[in-house]
Amino acid sequence: MKKINLALAALLFTTTMNAQNAPQLRADNIDEVLAAMTLEEKAKLLVGGANNFFSDGAVVGGEASLVAGAAGTTAAIPRLGIPATVLTDGPAGVRINPTREGTDKTFYATGFPIGTCLAATWNTDLVRKVGEAIGNETKEYRCDVILGPGMNLHRNPLCGRNFEYYSEDPLLTGKIAAAYINGVQSQGAGVSAKHFAVNSQETARTHVDERVSARAARELYLRGFEIAVRESNPWTFMASYNRINGIFSMGNLDLLTKILREDWGYKGIVMTDWIGIREGLRTIDEVIAGNDLMEPGQPKQAEEIVAGVKSGSLSIEYVDRNVRRMLEYIVKTPSFNHYPATNAPDLKAHAQITRESATEGIVLLKNNGTLPWNTDGQKIKTVSLFGENSYEFFSGGTGSGCVHTPYVVDMVEGLKNIGISSSDVLTDIYRKYIDYAKVKFQAERHPAKWYQMEMFGQQKYPEIAISPICIANEVKKADAAIVTIGRQAGEGVDRDIEGEFNLTADERQMIFDVCNAFHAEGKPVIVVINSGSVIETSSWSGYPDAILCAWQPGEEGGNSVADILTGKVNPSGKLTMTWPVAAADHPSTKNYPGSIDLYTYNELKTNGREVPNYDYTNHDEGIYVGYRYFDTYGREVAYPFGFGLSYTTFAYSKPQVTQKGEQIEVKVTIKNTGKVAGKEVAQVYVTAPKGSLDKPAKELKAFGKTRELKPGESETLTMTLQRRDLASFDEGQSAWVVDAGNYLFQIGANVSDIRATANLNVKGMVEKTTTAFAQK
Ligand code: BGC
């Protein structure tokens, strides 16, 4: 007994001594700490610490998370002074549990506009401001990294996660993302640019193989990420769940090392998306590929790394390389720097920022002169609000991208705040219906449909039919009607064409009936679209007097819509994606999952069979995504890329395009020629001279937004790009190639409304890249 006690004391002594002698991590002793780490400690650091998503502090596969509801952590190694860091979703605000056991204090976070709405502002200064507020909340809630921005391309309007992403155009995606990232990181918190890459479909996302050409990948799906790296240096990247040309992104050396680090010079860390061990992919291959952090992390993964090094199948050099990157990340974090989180960010100030940014992202699609209300002697005092989402206004989407907001301003409240009331009978009908629909929905939810749980965001309930008698009574009482068409979507599932992209029969009927009845009495009808992504409009857009696309504008939604309705703010948002007449007009729709969801698919799939658009997805359309297709092939659209109306009009001067060194400068003067103040977004599209590669008719190469111009006032916008930005990717040479010749610069109010042009003669250039993604 005595002997054992002595041995224990000796062990304790050595451990204490080790702890005392061990170097403690500082920003300037990373080499020393790395040298002092055991293999087990190194492996531990490469594997995430916990997944706290579904629970309040419970442990799933690791250490307890420090912040209830945060998505994950990195492991702590106290012996070396390495703290755990906390990773939280993202991207529309900090996604943590709003309440905690043992305290009455709440932890609600501001619900900012979804990605699509932010991008529709085309205002990088404003997006940066949103980023700053999100960075501040990340830190104040004791987190280190916000898991966003979501940067995948809108390849097709049916993607369930388009709401988290910005655009069908990579330049706009990259510029908006860089503004968001610079905003967050200016606060001393980090971001995770996700989902890297080609994750433009949700169906079967954890195993689908995206079969895409190197050219389409480089020019479209990767380009936004490249811009973000060059212009904002994200602390972290998140590798997507899917495979690209046969190889999982998470273990894809071409993607994570050759392209990301060698071609683009990225210095931060890459983490996996939240999946743990993957069938057909070894953790050690992820380490070799340049994936620094396995999230949410399972102890088994660390064991695999240790065993790999011991058996010689994983070189310690790869482990050290990744651990070094982890340490470089950790020393930047608020946790490491002992930031005194208050758990009390200024939610009031941030509500103002979300309201302002949402208002600027709202796109006016149609206006026959009815808007703005109450400015021309009109007297709109009472409005009939149709559609359940007038009362259950969506602030954001579902899944990890939802935010627990302190409140959501619906249309009733938004109108009330500007002195307009909603008619009482209709309000009563809908409010009671929603109470019932909520309970019914949860009671009937399939247990596998986790994203339909209340904790994963507001849900869409079926519309109720409002009888003609009821509508007739409304016409008597109200001065106008608003019909809100709501759509909800989120991760793991794509949208159907019927009932999701297209309106349901009930919704269409509601628009027709309300328009007929109100118009018969000379009263206006506005349709408000409360959706994160594109819907069909052509079959009904002729009916209402005005259509506003409000997206999912964050917690201040109803106020933001009211700001536009009354003209307090003149709309200046523009579409960041094409609105097609029919979903099938997009060439990608034929290679896009249909109406079977993942769960049905799992039940249906027969052993060993590869199912198109589930097991693999062909990108037959190549680079002809969005307007690159519609504009080049002259196809009719409902609303073109870049479209958005204003309450005023703008004139464009003749542009000047000049080149100084590698930089090309485009100058254009925009004049407000209408009667009210407003902002304008100018878009620079470029047509390349005929060269060896087939190219889209024109591509967005720069954009700018004016300040608010008073009637008669002008502003000269200076928009810049680099000569390299004119390049196309030549797979044969593995190089970016700018053809020499005459480039036509077209400055437009949208892709189909070019206002002024100028030519520039450009010298050719070739920039070699690695051979990543080259066809073998
Ligand atoms: C999503 C990510 C998210 C992560 C952590 C995943 O399922 O794809 O976007 O950041 O979960 O919640």
Short mmCIF file of C-alpha atoms in Angstrom, two decimals, residues 12 58 99 114 128 154 191 194 249 311 342 348 406 413 461 474 524 602 620 648 740 761:
data_model
loop_
_atom_site.label_atom_id
_atom_site.label_comp_id
_atom_site.label_asym_id
_atom_site.label_seq_id
_atom_site.Cartn_x
_atom_site.Cartn_y
_atom_site.Cartn_z
CA LEU A 12 1.79 13.48 -9.41
CA ALA A 58 -24.44 17.80 -22.70
CA THR A 99 -32.23 30.32 -22.45
CA ILE A 114 -30.34 36.31 -44.69
CA ARG A 128 -19.47 45.34 -43.46
CA HIS A 154 -27.15 29.75 -56.57
CA VAL A 191 -15.43 33.58 -39.63
CA LYS A 194 -18.45 27.83 -46.12
CA SER A 249 -14.10 18.04 -50.22
CA SER A 311 2.28 2.93 -38.19
CA THR A 342 -20.54 40.30 -21.26
CA LYS A 348 -31.10 47.66 -29.59
CA PRO A 406 -35.70 38.12 -29.32
CA GLU A 413 -46.78 45.40 -36.11
CA TYR A 461 -47.94 26.12 -42.43
CA GLU A 474 -62.68 43.13 -46.11
CA PRO A 524 -54.70 48.64 -54.42
CA ASN A 602 -32.88 6.30 -48.44
CA ASP A 620 -23.73 19.70 -67.98
CA THR A 648 -37.14 57.72 -58.75
CA ALA A 740 -5.70 40.35 -76.08
CA ASN A 761 -8.00 47.57 -75.60
#
